[in-house]
GROMACS .gro file of C-alpha atoms in nm:
model
  440
    1UNK     CA    1   0.011  -0.002   0.003
    2UNK     CA    2   0.125   0.360  -0.078
    3UNK     CA    3   0.234   0.542   0.240
    4UNK     CA    4   0.025   0.808   0.397
    5UNK     CA    5   0.122   1.170   0.372
    6UNK     CA    6   0.171   1.408   0.666
    7UNK     CA    7   0.364   1.708   0.780
    8UNK     CA    8   0.641   1.842   0.547
    9UNK     CA    9   0.577   1.546   0.312
   10UNK     CA   10   0.220   1.645   0.262
   11UNK     CA   11   0.310   2.013   0.202
   12UNK     CA   12   0.567   1.921  -0.062
   13UNK     CA   13   0.344   1.655  -0.213
   14UNK     CA   14   0.553   1.355  -0.121
   15UNK     CA   15   0.491   1.035   0.079
   16UNK     CA   16   0.636   0.953   0.426
   17UNK     CA   17   0.993   0.842   0.387
   18UNK     CA   18   1.259   0.686   0.603
   19UNK     CA   19   1.499   0.915   0.814
   20UNK     CA   20   1.789   0.856   0.557
   21UNK     CA   21   1.576   0.961   0.257
   22UNK     CA   22   1.450   1.273   0.451
   23UNK     CA   23   1.806   1.373   0.510
   24UNK     CA   24   1.903   1.349   0.143
   25UNK     CA   25   1.599   1.547   0.038
   26UNK     CA   26   1.631   1.827   0.285
   27UNK     CA   27   1.812   2.043   0.051
   28UNK     CA   28   1.560   1.981  -0.220
   29UNK     CA   29   1.284   2.067   0.023
   30UNK     CA   30   1.427   2.393   0.118
   31UNK     CA   31   1.443   2.486  -0.249
   32UNK     CA   32   1.091   2.377  -0.318
   33UNK     CA   33   0.979   2.601  -0.040
   34UNK     CA   34   1.077   2.905  -0.242
   35UNK     CA   35   0.809   2.819  -0.487
   36UNK     CA   36   0.538   2.690  -0.262
   37UNK     CA   37   0.272   2.906  -0.430
   38UNK     CA   38   0.296   2.690  -0.743
   39UNK     CA   39   0.064   2.402  -0.775
   40UNK     CA   40   0.202   2.056  -0.767
   41UNK     CA   41  -0.120   1.883  -0.851
   42UNK     CA   42  -0.105   1.554  -1.046
   43UNK     CA   43  -0.107   1.575  -1.426
   44UNK     CA   44  -0.355   1.300  -1.553
   45UNK     CA   45  -0.266   1.076  -1.837
   46UNK     CA   46  -0.515   1.200  -2.097
   47UNK     CA   47  -0.474   1.229  -2.471
   48UNK     CA   48  -0.303   1.565  -2.571
   49UNK     CA   49  -0.541   1.838  -2.670
   50UNK     CA   50  -0.269   2.054  -2.818
   51UNK     CA   51  -0.074   1.863  -3.087
   52UNK     CA   52   0.216   2.097  -3.059
   53UNK     CA   53   0.296   1.964  -2.701
   54UNK     CA   54   0.608   1.755  -2.700
   55UNK     CA   55   0.536   1.441  -2.504
   56UNK     CA   56   0.865   1.262  -2.589
   57UNK     CA   57   1.057   1.046  -2.335
   58UNK     CA   58   1.338   1.255  -2.182
   59UNK     CA   59   1.635   1.027  -2.195
   60UNK     CA   60   1.947   1.140  -2.007
   61UNK     CA   61   2.249   0.939  -2.131
   62UNK     CA   62   2.578   0.986  -1.937
   63UNK     CA   63   2.770   0.751  -2.175
   64UNK     CA   64   2.825   0.794  -2.537
   65UNK     CA   65   2.687   0.442  -2.601
   66UNK     CA   66   2.349   0.577  -2.481
   67UNK     CA   67   2.301   0.677  -2.833
   68UNK     CA   68   2.244   0.314  -2.921
   69UNK     CA   69   1.976   0.282  -2.665
   70UNK     CA   70   1.808   0.598  -2.796
   71UNK     CA   71   1.825   0.474  -3.145
   72UNK     CA   72   1.648   0.159  -3.052
   73UNK     CA   73   1.366   0.341  -2.860
   74UNK     CA   74   1.310   0.553  -3.166
   75UNK     CA   75   1.309   0.258  -3.410
   76UNK     CA   76   1.048   0.112  -3.182
   77UNK     CA   77   0.820   0.410  -3.240
   78UNK     CA   78   0.901   0.602  -2.926
   79UNK     CA   79   0.979   0.974  -2.956
   80UNK     CA   80   1.276   1.060  -2.751
   81UNK     CA   81   1.441   1.384  -2.644
   82UNK     CA   82   1.804   1.292  -2.605
   83UNK     CA   83   1.996   1.468  -2.337
   84UNK     CA   84   2.369   1.386  -2.391
   85UNK     CA   85   2.718   1.533  -2.343
   86UNK     CA   86   2.772   1.880  -2.504
   87UNK     CA   87   3.035   1.931  -2.770
   88UNK     CA   88   3.201   2.158  -2.496
   89UNK     CA   89   3.159   2.020  -2.140
   90UNK     CA   90   2.965   2.230  -1.891
   91UNK     CA   91   2.821   2.476  -2.163
   92UNK     CA   92   2.476   2.521  -2.304
   93UNK     CA   93   2.347   2.718  -2.592
   94UNK     CA   94   2.023   2.909  -2.593
   95UNK     CA   95   1.947   3.095  -2.908
   96UNK     CA   96   2.278   3.242  -3.028
   97UNK     CA   97   2.428   3.264  -2.675
   98UNK     CA   98   2.652   2.999  -2.523
   99UNK     CA   99   2.650   3.000  -2.147
  100UNK     CA  100   2.957   2.886  -1.934
  101UNK     CA  101   2.806   2.673  -1.654
  102UNK     CA  102   3.133   2.675  -1.461
  103UNK     CA  103   3.087   3.037  -1.365
  104UNK     CA  104   2.823   3.199  -1.150
  105UNK     CA  105   2.747   3.455  -1.422
  106UNK     CA  106   2.699   3.185  -1.684
  107UNK     CA  107   2.467   2.979  -1.473
  108UNK     CA  108   2.245   3.283  -1.382
  109UNK     CA  109   2.254   3.394  -1.731
  110UNK     CA  110   2.107   3.056  -1.842
  111UNK     CA  111   1.840   3.059  -1.567
  112UNK     CA  112   1.733   3.399  -1.700
  113UNK     CA  113   1.742   3.281  -2.064
  114UNK     CA  114   1.490   2.997  -2.007
  115UNK     CA  115   1.260   3.261  -1.832
  116UNK     CA  116   1.348   3.220  -1.450
  117UNK     CA  117   1.385   3.536  -1.239
  118UNK     CA  118   1.469   3.633  -0.889
  119UNK     CA  119   1.478   3.359  -0.629
  120UNK     CA  120   1.409   3.084  -0.881
  121UNK     CA  121   1.703   3.184  -1.110
  122UNK     CA  122   1.933   3.204  -0.806
  123UNK     CA  123   1.811   2.858  -0.684
  124UNK     CA  124   1.870   2.705  -1.035
  125UNK     CA  125   2.207   2.878  -1.058
  126UNK     CA  126   2.311   2.741  -0.715
  127UNK     CA  127   2.177   2.388  -0.793
  128UNK     CA  128   2.378   2.384  -1.109
  129UNK     CA  129   2.696   2.499  -0.916
  130UNK     CA  130   2.675   2.196  -0.689
  131UNK     CA  131   2.659   1.954  -0.995
  132UNK     CA  132   2.993   1.780  -1.062
  133UNK     CA  133   3.219   1.927  -1.342
  134UNK     CA  134   3.148   1.776  -1.674
  135UNK     CA  135   2.786   1.696  -1.572
  136UNK     CA  136   2.644   2.049  -1.574
  137UNK     CA  137   2.577   2.039  -1.953
  138UNK     CA  138   2.341   1.739  -1.910
  139UNK     CA  139   2.184   1.893  -1.593
  140UNK     CA  140   2.113   2.227  -1.764
  141UNK     CA  141   1.963   2.042  -2.063
  142UNK     CA  142   1.730   1.868  -1.804
  143UNK     CA  143   1.645   2.200  -1.649
  144UNK     CA  144   1.551   2.343  -1.988
  145UNK     CA  145   1.311   2.060  -2.064
  146UNK     CA  146   1.168   2.096  -1.709
  147UNK     CA  147   1.102   2.464  -1.781
  148UNK     CA  148   0.941   2.366  -2.110
  149UNK     CA  149   0.703   2.147  -1.917
  150UNK     CA  150   0.619   2.436  -1.694
  151UNK     CA  151   0.543   2.665  -1.994
  152UNK     CA  152   0.320   2.396  -2.147
  153UNK     CA  153   0.521   2.324  -2.459
  154UNK     CA  154   0.627   1.995  -2.328
  155UNK     CA  155   0.460   1.725  -2.111
  156UNK     CA  156   0.726   1.512  -1.928
  157UNK     CA  157   0.547   1.176  -1.840
  158UNK     CA  158   0.861   0.952  -1.880
  159UNK     CA  159   1.220   1.006  -1.799
  160UNK     CA  160   1.519   0.765  -1.849
  161UNK     CA  161   1.846   0.798  -1.663
  162UNK     CA  162   2.123   0.588  -1.831
  163UNK     CA  163   2.483   0.544  -1.718
  164UNK     CA  164   2.714   0.372  -1.459
  165UNK     CA  165   2.599   0.375  -1.107
  166UNK     CA  166   2.679   0.251  -0.752
  167UNK     CA  167   2.347   0.357  -0.632
  168UNK     CA  168   2.366   0.719  -0.521
  169UNK     CA  169   2.511   0.864  -0.843
  170UNK     CA  170   2.522   0.819  -1.221
  171UNK     CA  171   2.813   0.889  -1.446
  172UNK     CA  172   2.960   0.817  -1.787
  173UNK     CA  173   3.293   0.712  -1.910
  174UNK     CA  174   3.513   1.009  -1.925
  175UNK     CA  175   3.214   1.226  -1.815
  176UNK     CA  176   3.088   1.380  -1.495
  177UNK     CA  177   2.862   1.247  -1.217
  178UNK     CA  178   2.507   1.338  -1.131
  179UNK     CA  179   2.459   1.268  -0.754
  180UNK     CA  180   2.104   1.185  -0.657
  181UNK     CA  181   2.111   1.461  -0.390
  182UNK     CA  182   2.214   1.748  -0.622
  183UNK     CA  183   1.979   1.630  -0.899
  184UNK     CA  184   1.701   1.635  -0.649
  185UNK     CA  185   1.782   1.994  -0.577
  186UNK     CA  186   1.784   2.097  -0.937
  187UNK     CA  187   1.425   1.913  -0.996
  188UNK     CA  188   1.295   2.087  -0.687
  189UNK     CA  189   1.315   2.420  -0.869
  190UNK     CA  190   1.056   2.295  -1.109
  191UNK     CA  191   0.778   2.141  -0.896
  192UNK     CA  192   0.518   2.173  -1.155
  193UNK     CA  193   0.720   1.982  -1.411
  194UNK     CA  194   0.824   1.722  -1.147
  195UNK     CA  195   0.449   1.653  -1.075
  196UNK     CA  196   0.402   1.551  -1.439
  197UNK     CA  197   0.649   1.257  -1.420
  198UNK     CA  198   0.456   0.923  -1.423
  199UNK     CA  199   0.728   0.670  -1.508
  200UNK     CA  200   1.105   0.661  -1.434
  201UNK     CA  201   1.350   0.418  -1.575
  202UNK     CA  202   1.705   0.405  -1.448
  203UNK     CA  203   1.926   0.202  -1.670
  204UNK     CA  204   2.210   0.176  -1.423
  205UNK     CA  205   2.381  -0.073  -1.187
  206UNK     CA  206   2.261  -0.081  -0.825
  207UNK     CA  207   1.992   0.178  -0.881
  208UNK     CA  208   1.708  -0.027  -0.756
  209UNK     CA  209   1.753  -0.059  -0.380
  210UNK     CA  210   1.446   0.023  -0.197
  211UNK     CA  211   1.609   0.320  -0.020
  212UNK     CA  212   1.728   0.463  -0.346
  213UNK     CA  213   1.403   0.407  -0.518
  214UNK     CA  214   1.248   0.604  -0.229
  215UNK     CA  215   1.468   0.903  -0.299
  216UNK     CA  216   1.373   0.915  -0.659
  217UNK     CA  217   0.994   0.887  -0.571
  218UNK     CA  218   1.024   1.191  -0.350
  219UNK     CA  219   1.158   1.391  -0.645
  220UNK     CA  220   0.849   1.306  -0.849
  221UNK     CA  221   0.545   1.317  -0.617
  222UNK     CA  222   0.307   1.162  -0.883
  223UNK     CA  223   0.517   0.877  -0.990
  224UNK     CA  224   0.323   0.562  -1.093
  225UNK     CA  225   0.602   0.330  -1.185
  226UNK     CA  226   0.980   0.301  -1.124
  227UNK     CA  227   1.223   0.060  -1.305
  228UNK     CA  228   1.577   0.002  -1.200
  229UNK     CA  229   1.847  -0.259  -1.104
  230UNK     CA  230   1.898  -0.429  -0.774
  231UNK     CA  231   2.251  -0.548  -0.900
  232UNK     CA  232   2.444  -0.501  -1.213
  233UNK     CA  233   2.251  -0.372  -1.522
  234UNK     CA  234   2.306  -0.471  -1.879
  235UNK     CA  235   2.543  -0.253  -2.095
  236UNK     CA  236   2.409  -0.072  -2.403
  237UNK     CA  237   2.529  -0.337  -2.643
  238UNK     CA  238   2.488  -0.628  -2.402
  239UNK     CA  239   2.125  -0.630  -2.321
  240UNK     CA  240   2.002  -0.280  -2.233
  241UNK     CA  241   1.798  -0.254  -2.554
  242UNK     CA  242   1.550  -0.528  -2.493
  243UNK     CA  243   1.505  -0.406  -2.140
  244UNK     CA  244   1.439  -0.052  -2.239
  245UNK     CA  245   1.205  -0.125  -2.534
  246UNK     CA  246   1.001  -0.348  -2.327
  247UNK     CA  247   0.996  -0.095  -2.046
  248UNK     CA  248   0.871   0.164  -2.304
  249UNK     CA  249   0.592  -0.058  -2.430
  250UNK     CA  250   0.472  -0.122  -2.070
  251UNK     CA  251   0.462   0.252  -1.964
  252UNK     CA  252   0.253   0.373  -2.262
  253UNK     CA  253  -0.075   0.518  -2.178
  254UNK     CA  254  -0.235   0.483  -1.838
  255UNK     CA  255  -0.030   0.194  -1.690
  256UNK     CA  256  -0.064   0.206  -1.313
  257UNK     CA  257   0.196  -0.084  -1.253
  258UNK     CA  258   0.483  -0.254  -1.417
  259UNK     CA  259   0.593  -0.622  -1.409
  260UNK     CA  260   0.967  -0.710  -1.380
  261UNK     CA  261   0.874  -1.042  -1.557
  262UNK     CA  262   0.865  -0.858  -1.897
  263UNK     CA  263   1.245  -0.926  -1.915
  264UNK     CA  264   1.240  -1.275  -1.773
  265UNK     CA  265   1.491  -1.483  -1.952
  266UNK     CA  266   1.669  -1.181  -2.086
  267UNK     CA  267   2.033  -1.113  -1.976
  268UNK     CA  268   2.039  -0.930  -1.643
  269UNK     CA  269   1.658  -0.963  -1.614
  270UNK     CA  270   1.697  -1.120  -1.282
  271UNK     CA  271   1.852  -0.805  -1.143
  272UNK     CA  272   1.541  -0.591  -1.231
  273UNK     CA  273   1.365  -0.410  -0.938
  274UNK     CA  274   1.043  -0.234  -1.000
  275UNK     CA  275   0.805  -0.017  -0.776
  276UNK     CA  276   0.453   0.093  -0.849
  277UNK     CA  277   0.210   0.304  -0.666
  278UNK     CA  278  -0.043   0.017  -0.677
  279UNK     CA  279   0.173  -0.278  -0.596
  280UNK     CA  280   0.481  -0.142  -0.411
  281UNK     CA  281   0.833  -0.267  -0.442
  282UNK     CA  282   0.930  -0.592  -0.602
  283UNK     CA  283   1.291  -0.714  -0.675
  284UNK     CA  284   1.184  -1.078  -0.712
  285UNK     CA  285   1.340  -1.181  -0.382
  286UNK     CA  286   1.164  -1.276  -0.043
  287UNK     CA  287   1.208  -1.016   0.215
  288UNK     CA  288   1.527  -1.068   0.416
  289UNK     CA  289   1.580  -0.973   0.784
  290UNK     CA  290   1.831  -0.702   0.857
  291UNK     CA  291   2.012  -0.956   1.091
  292UNK     CA  292   2.051  -1.198   0.802
  293UNK     CA  293   2.182  -0.936   0.558
  294UNK     CA  294   2.415  -0.792   0.834
  295UNK     CA  295   2.546  -1.153   0.910
  296UNK     CA  296   2.642  -1.195   0.539
  297UNK     CA  297   2.819  -0.857   0.528
  298UNK     CA  298   3.006  -0.925   0.853
  299UNK     CA  299   3.134  -1.265   0.710
  300UNK     CA  300   3.242  -1.131   0.376
  301UNK     CA  301   3.398  -0.830   0.518
  302UNK     CA  302   3.689  -1.017   0.661
  303UNK     CA  303   3.840  -1.051   0.311
  304UNK     CA  304   3.867  -0.680   0.246
  305UNK     CA  305   4.193  -0.609   0.424
  306UNK     CA  306   4.369  -0.861   0.204
  307UNK     CA  307   4.265  -0.684  -0.112
  308UNK     CA  308   4.353  -0.332   0.049
  309UNK     CA  309   4.711  -0.439   0.112
  310UNK     CA  310   4.746  -0.607  -0.226
  311UNK     CA  311   4.795  -0.962  -0.081
  312UNK     CA  312   4.485  -1.073  -0.256
  313UNK     CA  313   4.422  -0.986  -0.634
  314UNK     CA  314   4.104  -0.933  -0.817
  315UNK     CA  315   4.095  -1.171  -1.117
  316UNK     CA  316   3.765  -1.068  -1.242
  317UNK     CA  317   3.585  -0.752  -1.154
  318UNK     CA  318   3.236  -0.905  -1.205
  319UNK     CA  319   3.283  -1.229  -0.996
  320UNK     CA  320   3.483  -1.349  -0.691
  321UNK     CA  321   3.487  -1.291  -0.329
  322UNK     CA  322   3.533  -0.903  -0.343
  323UNK     CA  323   3.239  -0.869  -0.583
  324UNK     CA  324   3.027  -1.086  -0.348
  325UNK     CA  325   3.120  -0.864  -0.060
  326UNK     CA  326   3.047  -0.550  -0.273
  327UNK     CA  327   2.696  -0.693  -0.336
  328UNK     CA  328   2.653  -0.749   0.053
  329UNK     CA  329   2.741  -0.379   0.102
  330UNK     CA  330   2.475  -0.277  -0.159
  331UNK     CA  331   2.215  -0.501  -0.003
  332UNK     CA  332   2.256  -0.318   0.326
  333UNK     CA  333   2.258   0.014   0.149
  334UNK     CA  334   1.936  -0.079  -0.022
  335UNK     CA  335   1.751  -0.117   0.308
  336UNK     CA  336   1.541   0.153   0.479
  337UNK     CA  337   1.602   0.026   0.820
  338UNK     CA  338   1.970   0.110   0.874
  339UNK     CA  339   2.102   0.424   1.059
  340UNK     CA  340   2.232   0.731   0.887
  341UNK     CA  341   2.574   0.656   1.059
  342UNK     CA  342   2.572   0.301   0.915
  343UNK     CA  343   2.485   0.436   0.566
  344UNK     CA  344   2.770   0.690   0.582
  345UNK     CA  345   3.018   0.421   0.679
  346UNK     CA  346   2.889   0.163   0.427
  347UNK     CA  347   2.893   0.425   0.140
  348UNK     CA  348   3.254   0.494   0.227
  349UNK     CA  349   3.348   0.129   0.210
  350UNK     CA  350   3.146   0.090  -0.109
  351UNK     CA  351   3.343   0.361  -0.277
  352UNK     CA  352   3.672   0.192  -0.188
  353UNK     CA  353   3.568  -0.157  -0.274
  354UNK     CA  354   3.456  -0.054  -0.609
  355UNK     CA  355   3.790   0.106  -0.675
  356UNK     CA  356   3.968  -0.219  -0.575
  357UNK     CA  357   3.733  -0.408  -0.807
  358UNK     CA  358   3.840  -0.191  -1.102
  359UNK     CA  359   4.206  -0.148  -0.991
  360UNK     CA  360   4.346  -0.235  -1.347
  361UNK     CA  361   4.132   0.066  -1.477
  362UNK     CA  362   4.256   0.295  -1.200
  363UNK     CA  363   4.623   0.207  -1.264
  364UNK     CA  364   4.588   0.274  -1.638
  365UNK     CA  365   4.416   0.600  -1.592
  366UNK     CA  366   4.637   0.724  -1.309
  367UNK     CA  367   4.929   0.678  -1.538
  368UNK     CA  368   4.752   0.847  -1.834
  369UNK     CA  369   4.642   1.137  -1.617
  370UNK     CA  370   4.944   1.188  -1.384
  371UNK     CA  371   5.236   1.010  -1.534
  372UNK     CA  372   5.425   1.325  -1.627
  373UNK     CA  373   5.372   1.471  -1.282
  374UNK     CA  374   5.490   1.144  -1.127
  375UNK     CA  375   5.818   1.154  -1.331
  376UNK     CA  376   5.888   1.512  -1.232
  377UNK     CA  377   5.837   1.445  -0.860
  378UNK     CA  378   6.023   1.105  -0.851
  379UNK     CA  379   6.320   1.273  -1.045
  380UNK     CA  380   6.320   1.557  -0.781
  381UNK     CA  381   6.389   1.275  -0.512
  382UNK     CA  382   6.651   1.098  -0.712
  383UNK     CA  383   6.401   0.814  -0.797
  384UNK     CA  384   6.279   0.656  -1.123
  385UNK     CA  385   5.906   0.672  -1.164
  386UNK     CA  386   5.735   0.354  -1.239
  387UNK     CA  387   5.471   0.284  -1.502
  388UNK     CA  388   5.156   0.274  -1.268
  389UNK     CA  389   4.949   0.104  -1.541
  390UNK     CA  390   5.162  -0.205  -1.507
  391UNK     CA  391   5.171  -0.235  -1.125
  392UNK     CA  392   4.956  -0.444  -0.890
  393UNK     CA  393   4.792  -0.293  -0.588
  394UNK     CA  394   5.068  -0.439  -0.374
  395UNK     CA  395   5.340  -0.296  -0.589
  396UNK     CA  396   5.192   0.047  -0.596
  397UNK     CA  397   5.178   0.054  -0.220
  398UNK     CA  398   5.554  -0.046  -0.216
  399UNK     CA  399   5.637   0.243  -0.453
  400UNK     CA  400   5.442   0.483  -0.223
  401UNK     CA  401   5.630   0.371   0.078
  402UNK     CA  402   5.969   0.425  -0.102
  403UNK     CA  403   5.851   0.763  -0.223
  404UNK     CA  404   5.759   0.871   0.135
  405UNK     CA  405   6.089   0.743   0.261
  406UNK     CA  406   6.280   0.940   0.004
  407UNK     CA  407   6.074   1.257   0.083
  408UNK     CA  408   6.147   1.220   0.466
  409UNK     CA  409   6.519   1.196   0.409
  410UNK     CA  410   6.532   1.495   0.163
  411UNK     CA  411   6.653   1.831   0.281
  412UNK     CA  412   6.401   2.008   0.058
  413UNK     CA  413   6.053   1.954  -0.079
  414UNK     CA  414   5.954   2.073  -0.424
  415UNK     CA  415   5.611   2.163  -0.540
  416UNK     CA  416   5.631   1.863  -0.770
  417UNK     CA  417   5.698   1.630  -0.474
  418UNK     CA  418   5.419   1.785  -0.260
  419UNK     CA  419   5.165   1.751  -0.553
  420UNK     CA  420   5.266   1.385  -0.616
  421UNK     CA  421   5.249   1.314  -0.258
  422UNK     CA  422   4.880   1.418  -0.235
  423UNK     CA  423   4.797   1.212  -0.542
  424UNK     CA  424   4.978   0.899  -0.434
  425UNK     CA  425   4.824   0.905  -0.081
  426UNK     CA  426   4.482   0.950  -0.255
  427UNK     CA  427   4.576   0.646  -0.461
  428UNK     CA  428   4.665   0.455  -0.154
  429UNK     CA  429   4.348   0.542   0.027
  430UNK     CA  430   4.130   0.482  -0.275
  431UNK     CA  431   4.006   0.851  -0.250
  432UNK     CA  432   3.711   0.969  -0.461
  433UNK     CA  433   3.881   1.296  -0.521
  434UNK     CA  434   4.202   1.126  -0.680
  435UNK     CA  435   4.011   0.832  -0.835
  436UNK     CA  436   3.699   0.979  -0.999
  437UNK     CA  437   3.400   0.758  -1.089
  438UNK     CA  438   3.470   0.802  -1.463
  439UNK     CA  439   3.778   0.586  -1.417
  440UNK     CA  440   3.582   0.285  -1.295
   0.00000   0.00000   0.00000
């Protein structure tokens, strides 16, 4: 049964949610309060009376390969508005003017260009400012579509988010990251448009935990169905197309629910999780107690230290003991009944473990990005820089230890050495600032 509404949730037009979700949405709620005079009533699914209204699926593709998914949807007869990476990252063109979304002036200028004034323009500018670098162009395109929905030239009933994910964020190869929390703040600037959305599809790994779905539902108060993945999702060329085309057919018209079995027997179909207003959450699994899920996590957690030290090596990023432990982390994060403190600690561990799983990618991209800086710093210390793309985790840790020892015995410290030290320690600690999501 759908949850009852009360208090702040009723005022915002959202159901009652768990404490963790409320915390994530607090920033979005404060933005929505700026525009409380605007109605957030449901938009019924009726045949369009104005044939000029754009009713296409809004498809946000963070990967270049998303074009394959969009092409398949269009070939199946579905109109799609494709939001993709701009030719120049973090810019958007309105009319003859290009706005630089990296600057306050550019973000505010864009907000004014789509017709927002005063507090709303400021709120959109600030929301875009919180979006990660290289993802502001996609976020601004979404804002433009939401504004069109408010003005009546578009009706947004269906949205797809496509990319890589670990649950709380979506990104693309060599692209920026859309965090669920900052995306929520942007959407909250457009409450009337958000109220139109009936169906949401998230073509991304680990996007279908019940707590994550809860957060998306709060963004779109009149959502009828949500499709996501409680595990790994199929790639653009390895199964995403049949999933998306079947989702599209199932969400046409006045559908009030969606059945995960429409992809039964299709690759990764077993990982689909759905939610509908009429039937609730379904990931195809019987409910598990918090105690049993925690026990599995505690048992598998014992292996992590071996991979952190490099004594254990990941042979296959998709299978094996570390992947199993990663899945156990995700199962806990998917729950609504863990504390905010647990969620914070588990999220930190999740971010480290996923970087261990893709260590080969990390080493290659660290070398490609910072190889020159490493050569300069190691030379300043009288050392020869290694090729990080060819080193195991254990070998990298040994190199860092040698670097630290040489720095400690040196009488001077150059800028090169200070800069390299920060990068190397970030590599050692599996820092998200040194190892961005786009490397995974």
